[in-house]
Phi, psi and omega in degrees: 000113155336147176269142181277169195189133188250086178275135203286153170294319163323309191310314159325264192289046179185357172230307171277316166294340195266324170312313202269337174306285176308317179300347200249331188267355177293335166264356169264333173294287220297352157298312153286350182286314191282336165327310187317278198322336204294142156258164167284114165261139190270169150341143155257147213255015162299289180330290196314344179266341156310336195277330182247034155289301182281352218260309228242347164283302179311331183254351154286338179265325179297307222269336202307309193300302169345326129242148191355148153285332159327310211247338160268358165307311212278300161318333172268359162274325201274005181256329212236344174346125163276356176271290204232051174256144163315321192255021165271141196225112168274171187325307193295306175321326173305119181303096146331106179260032131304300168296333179253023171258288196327294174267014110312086199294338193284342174307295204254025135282340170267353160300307211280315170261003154290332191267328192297318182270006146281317166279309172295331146331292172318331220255315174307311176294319199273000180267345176273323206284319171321300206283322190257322172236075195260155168060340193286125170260116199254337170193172191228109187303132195282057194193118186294165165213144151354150161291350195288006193239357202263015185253319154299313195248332169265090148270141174070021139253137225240065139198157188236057176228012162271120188312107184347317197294334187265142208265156169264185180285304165356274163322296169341282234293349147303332188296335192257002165290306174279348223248298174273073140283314151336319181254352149303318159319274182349282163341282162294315202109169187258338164296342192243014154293140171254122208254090177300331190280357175284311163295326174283345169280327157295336194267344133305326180262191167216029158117187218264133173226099175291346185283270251284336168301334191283286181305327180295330198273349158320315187272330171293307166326296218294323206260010181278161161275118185267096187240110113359111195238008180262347153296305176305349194261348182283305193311306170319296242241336179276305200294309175270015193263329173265343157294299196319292187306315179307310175281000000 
């Protein structure tokens, strides 16, 4: 049977509230910190016409049944074309985007420092959180849980005979890495949170490869149905105008 834990109120005020306090203003300075760091770049304005491309294809695939077949034939040519359609990317052309962060030194300087003003932050908080509230059971989630959760919330505490329900300081200080974008929205705004798993997910990657978007909304345009719906919106609409009447 899990053990029951009396958690003294100090720990509350010297462990859990100062953890969380440091979690939140260390991501809004590293929000301006990266702010700083951000250089100005101009558009390139190929990408920007790709983009809108792709933008003005997704709303002809949405849109389609709305007009003629005539007029989304004559649209789906002027998109899927193989000589000259927008959304055809030949073979030679296609962009590495390895190869354009690479020979853009300013890409993978601003790469280099999104990873920078991420990583030393993290690296710094968790060797303090380790040196000063190492072992400390700092709060308890009002909700039983599984044992599958007790490897997330006790991380550096080493025994199991503690209820799943109680979070160590460790465990806190993740929950509160992944855990507040929400309140970085508040804070920031929802376009300027800073989303550490976003970021870590980006630090896998080497930037934006636009052939493939291109090509992916090409297959889609080629496999829509073109069905017409506005002869069905007269008929629906003469059926309930004569249900009405009738009743």
């Amino acid at each position: 049977m899990a053990e029951e834990l009396v958690l003294d109120t100090a720990i509350r005020d010297w462990v859990l509230i100062p953890l969380s306090v440091v979690m939140v203003l260390i991501g809004i300075l590293r929000y301006f910190v990266s702010k700083l760091m951000r250089t100005s770049q101009v558009p390139d304005s190929k990408i920007i016409k790709e983009g809108q491309v792709i933008i003005r294809a997704r709303n002809l695939r949405a849109a389609a049944n709305f007009i003629p077949a005539k007029a989304f034939r004559a649209r789906k040519v002027y998109y899927t074309n193989e000589e000259n359609g927008l959304l055809h990317v030949p073979k030679g052309q296609a962009q590495n985007p390895q190869a354009q962060m690479f020979s853009d030194p300013n890409m993978a300087m601003d790469m280099m420092k999104k990873n920078l003003s991420m990583i030393i932050p993290q690296t710094l908080t968790f060797a303090w959180v380790n040196f000063f509230f190492s072992g400390f059971v700092a709060a308890k989630i009002p909700f039983p849980l599984t044992q599958r959760f007790r490897s997330m919330l006790q991380n550096g505490i080493d025994l199991s005979t503690v209820d799943v329900s109680y979070v160590s300081s460790r465990s806190w200080y993740f929950l509160n890495l992944f855990g507040l974008r929400g309140l970085f929205s508040l804070i920031l705004g929802e376009e300027n949170a800073t989303d550490d798993t976003q970021r870590m997910m980006q630090m896998s990657g080497f930037g934006f490869d636009p052939s493939k978007s291109l090509g992916a909304e090409k297959d889609g345009l080629d496999i829509v149905q073109h069905d017409w719906v506005l002869p069905k919106f007269e008929q629906r609409a003469e059926a309930v105008l004569r249900k009405r009447l009738s009743s």
